[in-house]
Amino acid sequence: MYFLGIDIGSLSCDAVLIDDDENVIASSVVPTGARNRESIARVSAEVLRDAGVDRGAVRATVSTGYGRDRVDDRLASVTEITCHARGIAKLVPGTRLLVDIGGQDSKAILMARDGRVVDFAMNDKCAAGTGRFLEAMARALQVDIDEMGPLAAGAEGRQTISSMCTVFAESEVVSLIADGTPVNEIVHGINRSIAARVAGMVKRIAPDHGALPAAMSGGVARNCGVVAALRGALGCEVAVPALPDTVGALGAALIARERCAAGAAAV
Amino acid sequence: MMHEFFSNLESGLSKAIDAGEASPRKIYARELARLGTRLYGGNGGVAWCGITAPFDLLNAMGVTSCFVEFVGAMLASTGVVGSFIEETDHMGYSSDACSYHRAVMGASRKGMVPEPAFLVGTTNPCSGGLAVIENLARRFGKRQYVLHIPQDQSGGNVRFLAEQLRDLSAFVAAHTGAPLDPDALRRAVSNTNEARALMAEAYEFAKAVPSPVATKDLANYGIVMALFLGTDAAVDIARAFRDEFAKRVADTKSGVPNEKVRLLWIQNRIQFKNGIDDILAREYGASVVIDELNDITWDAIDPDEPFEGIARRSISIPFNGSIANRVAHLKKLAREYRVHGAVNPCNWGCRQGTGARGLIEEGLKEIGVPVLNLEVDCIDSRKFTEGQFRTRIEAFMEMLAGRPSPWS
């Protein structure tokens, strides 16, 4: 029997299929787009196809992410906070502090040793410091977002992005380009801006976080520049799993398995 | 338009109550509708006030009085607040300012705030409310009386405020032409004390496990009841809630079926429709069993020293004084009601909502009660994003489900 986790985020729709022994059989990521039901169908079909598994062999599905209630035939919907914590506990055992930066929100999650959420903080009021913020900055820099990570290399760190507003920050970046500021310095400033915002949330829930094993999940964790900036802001090592985008979906699949094992009626 | 709205609301509620469909909440809402009808009745004699104004004194003097924040809450609950808030952009209000106050100022610019006979400002709980009073006084060309509320009851503070209240009664008499009738004040104090005792009994019942209180039952109750103090209506409302909760406790009927989670709500509720009640009750068996402002923090008023008693009450509200007092009060409520978690909406632009946030969170954590800090404008529904809100609420409930109860 298999268990499916689907994470419907604002930018990407991710699916992970696991077996009875919690082995990841397949995973897939597709853009969410405007029609998330179509994206859910597509990512589910992809992951089952890649795994060579019939839909009938999936015992239960748990959904997460902002579109979690759009998944039909789900056993349950669970928030991404709980799912990311559960997923990272599997991938990076011993993690006590998790930073998840998704498309439109960022979260700092304090965890117990068993992966339970002890406390959390999320961005408030706006999407500064999230994937959308990074997307806007990449647009201003006219670079592919997936190529942004290494662009801060060699920066001296003399540039800051002062604005907390995504739109104003985009204007700020455009002005810096016009002034001839080197791209690596601008990107470094952007990364530090994101890291400072997230570090603020971390310090709120875990003032003495320095000794806690930390990890990062979400699509932004693929950006090595942001991860480096976060390490600097937190003053500690930050582990990143191989597929950070799919941590939430993995957590959802693990929860599906646990709930079935606990006797919940499978759908 | 507003008079018609409140009249229709009142007659609809009266019909339901007379047809045997009475509930404490309907009785309470009918009295609010009656207040709205009087405020917007065009008969003059209205006083716009600050939150800690002495409404029993004003009621005893026959003045229809209300705190200005009522207008913002009312416009938000009816879903029409947006255009009124926008109106204040033209008069120098920042978009980050408190929407309770922006809404009432916008409403005044659009002719939706009845002209008062006079105004009574209070320096507590916030300077934003006092600024509204001052703006309205200037706009309508009416006189205002500002009550300077001391931060605590030390030294001569009670006497200082009591003297102001005596002076206020002379100020009011000068406007109404009718001096304060000592017998009327004595009756008002008696009503206030009776309502106070009934409210205290209802709160005692609310502490039961499971609690007879559903999230909606006591929303805005304590703060709005202040408006009715001194009247027979206050006693009727308070008795209705007391009797209902007594019955539910006797029948072991909880406010939310199969109560699992008990919550403390900090400061004010979100005033527009937001679905939180349903999420909490239906999906998590959770209920807000206590609000920060649903507590009796003052002693019964001595009828022989009414001004001193009213002064003590005004000073006693949890928002007054140091944050340490407020945190101690919240801890007391959390313990007494055995709550599993607390929700702090942190109303945008509000001193009480945001300034004390970290200290409140820290204080409640010390006794094992986690706090969900939301970033919500409790009035302006245009700033509300349901998905973000829902995720925070649900994640908090999931987190609570994985924690041992602080009271086990």
XYZ file of C-alpha atoms in Angstrom:
675
model
C 0.000 0.000 0.000
C 1.040 3.544 -0.702
C 0.392 6.933 0.826
C 0.203 10.183 -1.067
C 0.995 13.673 0.193
C 0.071 16.695 -1.902
C 1.235 20.235 -1.081
C -0.658 22.910 -3.013
C 1.343 26.093 -2.560
C 0.889 29.461 -4.193
C 3.744 28.856 -6.619
C 4.147 25.097 -6.880
C 2.101 21.981 -6.400
C 4.150 19.098 -5.013
C 3.379 15.420 -4.523
C 5.242 12.650 -2.730
C 4.337 8.967 -2.732
C 5.653 6.723 0.040
C 5.251 3.062 0.818
C 4.351 1.260 4.023
C 7.945 1.555 5.236
C 8.063 5.324 4.687
C 10.330 5.001 1.657
C 9.881 7.743 -0.913
C 8.812 6.034 -4.122
C 8.383 9.130 -6.279
C 7.942 12.859 -6.080
C 6.876 15.546 -8.473
C 6.647 19.328 -8.607
C 4.504 21.310 -11.049
C 3.614 25.011 -11.156
C 0.315 25.686 -9.391
C -0.938 28.196 -11.916
C -4.386 29.717 -11.806
C -6.321 26.430 -11.890
C -5.112 24.493 -8.921
C -7.489 21.556 -9.346
C -5.841 20.865 -12.711
C -2.413 21.140 -11.088
C -3.445 18.705 -8.377
C -4.647 16.213 -10.985
C -1.469 16.657 -12.981
C 0.978 16.290 -10.103
C -0.907 13.252 -8.780
C -0.890 11.607 -12.206
C 2.810 12.367 -12.635
C 3.883 10.935 -9.318
C 1.837 7.763 -9.810
C 3.134 7.358 -13.337
C 6.748 7.812 -12.243
C 6.223 5.292 -9.462
C 4.378 2.857 -11.718
C 1.618 2.643 -9.122
C -2.133 2.399 -9.792
C -4.342 4.934 -8.072
C -6.197 2.072 -6.420
C -3.024 1.134 -4.575
C -2.977 4.487 -2.759
C -4.506 3.855 0.616
C -4.797 7.455 1.745
C -4.022 10.994 0.658
C -3.322 13.925 2.946
C -3.219 17.420 1.491
C -1.449 20.523 2.719
C -0.596 24.026 1.549
C -2.954 26.936 0.972
C -4.999 24.898 -1.522
C -5.289 21.875 0.784
C -9.057 21.911 0.816
C -9.200 21.594 -2.969
C -8.002 18.005 -2.984
C -10.861 15.566 -3.449
C -10.815 12.139 -1.837
C -8.415 13.194 0.885
C -8.202 11.521 4.238
C -7.437 14.855 5.849
C -6.016 18.276 5.196
C -3.238 19.415 7.493
C -1.467 22.776 7.537
C 1.938 23.153 5.987
C 3.418 24.044 9.381
C 2.675 20.595 10.748
C 3.577 18.849 7.486
C 6.929 20.574 7.005
C 7.883 19.747 10.588
C 6.905 16.120 10.094
C 8.741 15.941 6.758
C 11.981 17.481 7.963
C 12.021 15.226 11.034
C 12.184 12.314 8.594
C 14.770 13.835 6.258
C 16.995 15.594 8.790
C 16.459 13.733 12.066
C 17.088 15.780 15.177
C 16.001 19.081 13.627
C 14.571 21.390 16.292
C 14.304 24.565 14.312
C 12.897 24.734 10.809
C 12.705 27.677 8.456
C 10.310 27.179 5.579
C 10.149 29.877 2.953
C 7.366 29.250 0.512
C 5.776 31.244 -2.264
C 3.788 33.711 -0.212
C 4.693 33.030 3.355
C 7.681 32.248 5.478
C 7.639 30.343 8.708
C 9.900 29.636 11.630
C 8.934 26.415 13.354
C 10.216 25.216 16.708
C 9.978 21.448 16.955
C 10.151 18.773 19.599
C 12.569 15.927 19.002
C 9.790 13.767 17.565
C 8.805 16.318 14.920
C 5.851 17.809 16.779
C 5.381 21.557 16.427
C 6.089 23.329 19.705
C 5.706 26.888 18.427
C 5.718 28.765 15.154
C 5.757 32.245 13.705
C 4.751 33.357 10.246
C 5.266 36.471 8.178
C 2.612 39.035 8.776
C 0.873 41.653 6.699
C 2.848 41.161 3.498
C 4.891 38.784 1.395
C 8.294 40.430 1.867
C 10.896 37.773 2.544
C 9.065 35.024 0.655
C 9.364 33.288 -2.697
C 7.207 35.966 -4.318
C 9.623 38.598 -3.030
C 12.534 36.734 -4.556
C 10.609 36.372 -7.814
C 10.036 40.138 -7.951
C 13.724 40.780 -7.284
C 14.768 38.344 -10.031
C 12.438 40.165 -12.393
C 14.015 43.500 -11.495
C 17.483 42.032 -12.020
C 16.364 40.371 -15.258
C 17.772 37.022 -14.208
C 16.180 33.589 -13.951
C 15.120 32.968 -10.364
C 16.763 29.526 -10.433
C 20.071 31.157 -11.320
C 19.995 33.719 -8.526
C 21.598 31.531 -5.879
C 25.258 31.775 -6.888
C 25.020 35.404 -8.031
C 25.966 36.786 -4.617
C 29.368 35.094 -4.781
C 32.253 37.427 -4.096
C 30.085 40.214 -2.727
C 31.624 42.386 -0.035
C 28.258 42.899 1.587
C 28.256 46.677 1.290
C 24.723 46.913 -0.142
C 21.491 46.672 1.839
C 17.943 46.482 0.597
C 16.189 48.670 3.100
C 12.574 48.427 2.105
C 10.268 45.887 3.707
C 7.727 46.300 0.907
C 8.155 44.003 -2.097
C 7.117 46.673 -4.596
C 9.347 49.357 -3.071
C 12.225 46.880 -2.808
C 11.836 46.117 -6.518
C 12.105 49.845 -7.262
C 15.132 50.038 -5.000
C 16.819 47.240 -6.932
C 16.058 48.938 -10.251
C 17.648 52.141 -8.909
C 20.734 50.259 -7.755
C 21.146 48.680 -11.179
C 20.812 52.104 -12.769
C 23.486 53.417 -10.387
C 25.849 50.697 -11.543
C 25.887 48.715 -8.314
C 27.384 45.288 -9.043
C 24.780 42.538 -9.343
C 26.483 40.367 -6.740
C 26.229 43.163 -4.187
C 22.531 43.678 -4.956
C 21.760 39.958 -4.721
C 23.704 39.749 -1.483
C 21.601 42.618 -0.134
C 18.404 40.857 -1.203
C 19.469 37.628 0.474
C 20.356 39.428 3.666
C 17.015 41.205 3.628
C 15.160 37.879 3.448
C 17.401 36.279 6.060
C 16.999 39.184 8.487
C 13.227 38.999 8.250
C 13.124 35.257 8.840
C 15.731 35.436 11.596
C 13.451 37.884 13.381
C 10.732 35.246 13.433
C 13.175 32.609 14.651
C 14.276 34.802 17.525
C 10.652 35.377 18.503
C 9.943 31.702 19.034
C 13.411 30.555 20.062
C 15.500 33.338 21.613
C 18.242 30.810 22.429
C 18.171 29.118 19.042
C 21.944 28.939 18.632
C 22.250 25.479 20.102
C 19.303 24.006 18.208
C 19.901 21.937 15.067
C 18.363 23.995 12.274
C 17.130 23.148 8.796
C 15.428 24.877 5.920
C 12.682 23.704 3.578
C 10.565 25.163 0.797
C 11.508 26.175 -2.719
C 13.651 29.112 -1.588
C 15.991 26.648 0.165
C 17.283 25.748 -3.302
C 18.799 29.225 -3.424
C 22.260 28.766 -1.929
C 22.663 32.509 -1.476
C 19.614 32.802 0.771
C 20.687 29.737 2.737
C 24.149 31.246 3.274
C 22.600 34.529 4.379
C 20.324 32.679 6.780
C 23.304 30.832 8.253
C 24.942 34.181 8.785
C 21.865 35.766 10.333
C 21.257 32.846 12.689
C 24.914 32.214 13.406
C 24.541 28.476 13.011
C 24.584 25.684 10.447
C 21.352 25.243 8.496
C 20.781 21.829 6.937
C 18.977 21.654 3.610
C 17.536 18.339 2.369
C 18.080 17.225 -1.206
C 14.554 18.127 -2.320
C 13.488 21.011 -0.109
C 10.378 21.799 -2.199
C 8.762 18.495 -1.367
C 9.253 18.453 2.412
C 5.652 19.510 3.040
C 4.259 16.884 0.683
C 6.458 14.247 2.307
C 5.164 15.284 5.723
C 1.607 14.983 4.436
C 2.303 11.476 3.096
C 3.846 10.460 6.424
C 0.815 11.781 8.285
C -1.457 9.824 5.917
C 0.449 6.682 6.785
C 0.406 7.403 10.518
C -3.303 8.094 10.571
C -4.051 4.899 8.692
C -1.855 2.994 11.092
C -3.733 4.608 13.948
C -6.960 3.259 12.518
C -8.401 6.196 10.650
C -10.703 5.147 7.841
C -8.829 5.270 4.580
C -10.479 6.975 1.639
C -30.735 54.980 6.902
C -29.066 53.970 10.196
C -32.194 54.694 12.197
C -34.188 52.468 9.863
C -31.555 49.733 10.101
C -31.608 49.708 13.893
C -35.411 49.996 14.048
C -35.835 47.023 11.736
C -33.258 45.070 13.693
C -34.990 45.839 16.958
C -38.451 44.906 15.693
C -37.149 41.693 14.119
C -35.452 40.663 17.348
C -38.477 41.630 19.430
C -40.706 39.479 17.233
C -38.396 36.501 17.635
C -38.126 37.012 21.393
C -41.884 37.450 21.787
C -42.446 34.308 19.716
C -40.562 32.288 22.305
C -37.226 32.254 20.501
C -35.445 34.291 23.138
C -31.770 33.746 23.806
C -29.328 35.825 25.823
C -27.589 36.865 22.648
C -30.849 38.056 21.078
C -31.762 40.020 24.199
C -28.318 41.602 24.162
C -28.517 42.369 20.424
C -31.974 43.897 20.838
C -30.647 46.291 23.425
C -27.842 47.251 21.082
C -30.422 47.875 18.368
C -32.414 50.028 20.784
C -29.301 52.018 21.575
C -28.666 52.458 17.840
C -32.256 53.594 17.353
C -31.849 56.211 20.062
C -28.455 57.354 18.775
C -29.729 57.784 15.230
C -33.241 58.914 16.199
C -32.506 62.566 15.538
C -33.826 63.607 18.919
C -30.599 65.203 20.128
C -29.206 64.600 23.570
C -26.512 62.232 22.327
C -23.045 62.126 23.859
C -20.114 60.513 22.060
C -17.666 59.169 24.583
C -14.445 57.354 25.295
C -14.523 53.711 26.351
C -14.058 54.314 30.067
C -16.718 57.017 30.333
C -19.176 56.598 33.253
C -22.169 55.322 31.299
C -24.248 54.639 34.398
C -23.861 58.265 35.422
C -24.798 59.415 31.902
C -27.736 56.993 31.769
C -28.916 58.312 35.146
C -28.887 61.801 33.646
C -30.986 60.697 30.653
C -28.184 61.043 28.107
C -27.985 58.587 25.212
C -24.284 57.876 25.264
C -21.957 55.563 23.430
C -18.251 55.110 22.863
C -17.145 56.036 19.363
C -15.601 52.638 18.632
C -19.137 51.259 18.517
C -19.626 52.927 15.121
C -16.580 51.207 13.630
C -17.630 47.818 14.986
C -21.170 48.272 13.747
C -20.066 49.264 10.240
C -17.660 46.327 10.140
C -20.272 43.817 11.265
C -22.658 45.009 8.563
C -19.945 44.689 5.897
C -19.955 48.305 4.707
C -16.948 49.721 6.512
C -14.541 50.047 3.558
C -15.775 53.292 2.037
C -15.910 54.986 5.444
C -12.319 54.059 6.194
C -11.228 55.320 2.783
C -12.826 58.650 3.583
C -10.287 59.264 6.349
C -7.437 59.198 3.853
C -8.558 62.729 3.034
C -8.152 63.986 6.566
C -4.637 62.960 7.440
C -5.125 59.521 8.928
C -2.416 57.000 8.120
C -3.587 53.760 6.554
C -1.856 52.012 9.471
C -3.963 53.844 12.050
C -6.609 52.001 14.047
C -9.588 51.231 11.830
C -12.070 51.555 14.694
C -11.157 55.210 14.745
C -10.740 55.678 11.020
C -14.194 54.200 10.457
C -15.963 56.560 12.842
C -14.142 59.580 11.450
C -15.033 58.510 7.904
C -18.617 58.004 8.965
C -18.714 61.504 10.424
C -17.507 62.949 7.116
C -20.302 61.100 5.344
C -22.949 62.300 7.757
C -23.327 58.905 9.429
C -22.468 60.046 12.942
C -25.319 61.868 14.675
C -24.479 65.315 15.929
C -23.850 65.123 19.644
C -24.977 67.559 22.306
C -21.519 67.218 23.845
C -18.633 64.754 24.051
C -16.838 62.984 26.889
C -13.277 61.970 26.107
C -11.209 59.630 28.230
C -7.441 59.473 28.345
C -7.630 55.710 28.740
C -7.437 53.204 27.076
C -5.913 54.969 24.075
C -4.959 58.317 22.672
C -6.458 57.372 19.290
C -9.944 57.306 20.769
C -9.378 60.638 22.454
C -8.208 62.094 19.144
C -11.518 60.997 17.581
C -13.427 62.789 20.338
C -11.385 65.918 19.752
C -11.879 65.700 15.988
C -15.631 65.208 16.384
C -15.868 68.075 18.863
C -14.201 70.355 16.354
C -16.226 69.026 13.428
C -19.570 69.525 15.169
C -18.522 72.644 17.065
C -19.498 71.040 20.372
C -17.865 71.111 23.766
C -15.972 68.161 25.122
C -15.128 67.126 28.646
C -11.948 65.112 28.959
C -11.678 62.718 31.878
C -8.077 62.207 32.881
C -7.989 58.591 34.002
C -5.074 57.837 36.338
C -3.021 54.724 35.710
C -3.618 53.152 39.120
C -5.550 53.622 42.334
C -2.613 54.789 44.409
C -2.404 58.019 46.358
C -5.217 60.402 45.700
C -5.968 59.003 42.222
C -9.479 57.785 43.023
C -10.382 61.081 44.653
C -8.861 62.953 41.690
C -11.064 61.082 39.204
C -14.135 61.168 41.453
C -13.861 64.965 41.560
C -13.733 65.029 37.776
C -16.860 62.877 37.652
C -18.702 65.301 39.923
C -17.552 68.100 37.676
C -18.669 66.112 34.642
C -22.165 65.787 36.086
C -22.318 69.585 36.334
C -21.027 69.843 32.732
C -23.752 67.453 31.567
C -26.424 69.275 33.561
C -25.408 72.525 31.913
C -26.158 70.924 28.526
C -29.333 69.041 29.386
C -30.748 71.682 31.710
C -31.493 68.993 34.287
C -29.230 68.605 37.315
C -28.243 65.169 38.496
C -31.050 63.596 40.504
C -29.450 61.777 43.466
C -32.278 59.214 43.496
C -31.776 58.491 39.814
C -28.069 57.976 40.428
C -28.826 55.717 43.411
C -31.134 53.582 41.199
C -28.480 53.470 38.485
C -25.825 52.349 40.965
C -28.183 49.671 42.234
C -28.724 48.417 38.665
C -25.006 48.514 37.992
C -24.293 46.454 41.099
C -27.008 43.940 40.275
C -25.763 43.553 36.707
C -22.223 43.241 38.020
C -23.189 40.418 40.388
C -25.078 38.570 37.635
C -22.189 38.966 35.214
C -19.792 37.626 37.834
C -22.055 34.598 38.319
C -22.220 33.999 34.561
C -18.418 34.147 34.371
C -18.188 31.630 37.198
C -20.397 29.232 35.221
C -18.236 29.866 32.144
C -15.256 28.412 34.034
C -16.872 24.978 34.220
C -15.219 22.113 32.361
C -16.670 21.670 29.807
C -17.630 25.306 29.529
C -21.197 26.284 28.703
C -19.782 29.063 26.530
C -19.580 28.858 22.753
C -17.202 31.196 20.944
C -19.955 33.570 19.827
C -21.840 33.697 23.122
C -19.804 36.325 24.911
C -18.207 38.099 21.952
C -17.863 41.821 22.789
C -19.989 41.220 25.889
C -18.014 42.850 28.676
C -17.072 45.986 26.786
C -20.543 46.578 25.342
C -22.290 45.906 28.654
C -20.561 49.021 29.981
C -22.915 51.047 27.772
C -25.985 49.665 29.524
C -24.725 49.981 33.088
C -27.156 51.732 35.365
C -30.192 50.588 33.377
C -32.793 47.866 33.885
C -31.728 46.483 30.516
C -28.249 45.709 31.843
C -29.787 43.620 34.604
C -32.076 41.803 32.158
C -29.230 40.961 29.795
C -26.889 39.860 32.560
C -29.614 37.701 34.104
C -30.398 36.080 30.746
C -26.764 35.018 30.305
C -26.456 33.885 33.929
C -29.631 31.782 33.685
C -28.662 30.266 30.350
C -25.193 29.250 31.529
C -26.578 27.928 34.809
C -28.997 25.758 32.849
C -26.322 24.514 30.460
C -24.045 23.596 33.372
C -26.897 21.825 35.165
C -27.648 19.908 31.966
C -23.898 19.307 31.402
C -24.317 20.908 28.022
C -21.149 22.459 26.670
C -21.063 25.486 24.401
C -19.297 23.457 21.754
C -20.126 19.757 21.444
C -17.409 17.493 22.868
C -15.244 20.369 24.005
C -11.578 19.599 23.422
C -9.836 22.954 23.421
C -10.486 26.038 25.558
C -9.200 29.374 24.356
C -8.607 32.820 25.784
C -9.242 35.726 23.418
C -7.040 38.741 24.065
C -8.438 42.256 23.553
C -11.287 42.710 21.059
C -12.857 40.267 18.647
C -12.670 40.566 14.886
C -15.831 42.504 14.093
C -16.557 41.401 10.537
C -17.671 37.940 9.464
C -14.631 35.688 9.345
C -15.640 32.098 9.956
C -13.394 31.514 12.965
C -16.261 30.288 15.145
C -17.066 27.535 12.669
C -13.456 26.502 12.187
C -12.908 26.258 15.923
C -16.130 24.472 16.794
C -16.659 22.176 13.841
C -13.124 21.137 13.081
C -11.435 21.260 16.466
C -14.076 21.114 19.189
C -12.665 24.412 20.394
C -14.320 27.375 21.993
C -13.298 30.798 23.198
C -14.414 30.432 26.804
C -13.011 33.722 28.075
C -12.212 37.115 26.617
C -9.740 39.445 28.283
C -12.434 42.087 28.623
C -15.069 39.718 30.007
C -14.060 40.026 33.599
C -15.194 41.984 36.606
C -12.154 43.921 37.752
C -13.987 46.289 40.084
C -15.834 46.117 43.376
C -19.527 46.810 43.754
C -20.133 50.543 43.964
C -21.021 52.000 47.346
C -24.313 53.878 46.748
C -23.184 56.453 49.301
C -19.970 57.104 47.401
C -20.967 56.583 43.769
C -18.329 58.812 42.203
C -15.497 57.093 44.044
C -16.847 53.663 43.042
C -17.218 54.645 39.390
C -13.731 56.138 39.473
C -12.272 52.885 40.823
C -14.022 50.970 38.042
C -12.665 53.248 35.305
C -9.140 52.887 36.640
C -9.428 49.119 37.023
C -9.695 48.076 33.377
C -6.956 45.656 32.324
C -5.514 48.007 29.706
C -4.681 50.585 32.358
C -1.382 50.815 34.168
C 1.702 48.752 33.471
C 1.880 45.854 31.031
C 2.884 43.704 34.012
C -0.616 44.246 35.450
C -2.179 43.249 32.175
C -0.056 40.122 31.882
C -0.888 39.169 35.479
C -4.573 39.569 34.696
C -4.298 37.396 31.591
C -2.443 34.720 33.559
C -5.182 34.778 36.185
C -7.849 34.297 33.509
C -5.863 31.519 31.821
C -5.594 29.647 35.127
C -9.170 30.203 36.230
C -10.615 29.122 32.900
C -8.046 26.377 32.339
C -7.361 27.455 28.779
C -5.092 25.553 26.434
C -4.098 28.496 24.304
C -4.694 32.176 23.682
C -5.401 34.164 20.532
C -4.153 37.726 20.231
C -5.516 39.451 17.128
C -3.059 42.356 17.516
C -5.371 44.857 15.866
C -3.411 46.962 13.379
C -2.331 50.314 14.690
C -3.441 49.584 18.239
C -1.275 50.244 21.273
C -2.959 47.543 23.324
C -2.887 45.105 20.424
C 0.705 45.350 19.338
C 2.803 47.131 21.941
C 2.416 44.496 24.616
C 2.458 41.513 22.294
C 5.837 40.067 23.183
C 5.399 40.484 26.923
C 1.953 38.879 26.853
C 3.264 35.951 24.831
C 6.178 35.496 27.195
C 3.978 35.753 30.292
C 1.449 33.184 29.147
C 4.178 30.836 27.958
C 5.529 30.839 31.507
C 2.396 29.011 32.605
C 2.363 26.722 29.573
C -0.221 28.613 27.535
C 0.926 29.319 23.962
C -0.285 32.414 22.153
C -1.283 32.751 18.525
C -0.441 36.259 17.393
C -2.508 37.210 14.404
C -1.934 40.355 12.400
C -5.495 41.334 11.775
C -7.293 44.563 11.269
C -10.329 43.781 13.395
C -12.485 46.288 11.520
C -11.246 46.594 7.941
C -12.285 43.411 6.147
C -10.522 44.574 2.992
C -7.207 43.671 4.634
C -8.420 40.194 5.496
C -7.072 37.194 3.588
C -8.978 34.124 4.559
C -6.384 31.564 3.501
C -3.607 33.158 5.529
C -5.885 33.540 8.522
C -7.153 29.986 8.308
C -3.655 28.524 8.043
C -2.553 30.301 11.209
C -5.621 29.247 13.170
C -5.439 25.653 11.966
C -1.704 25.353 12.560
C -2.206 26.649 16.085
C -4.966 24.126 16.728
C -2.796 21.308 15.319
C 0.013 22.435 17.586
C -2.252 22.451 20.631
C -3.445 18.947 19.766
C 0.126 17.718 20.051
C 0.799 19.314 23.436
C -0.112 18.155 26.901
C -2.696 20.338 28.597
C -1.098 22.847 30.985
C -3.707 21.789 33.539
C -3.326 17.999 33.485
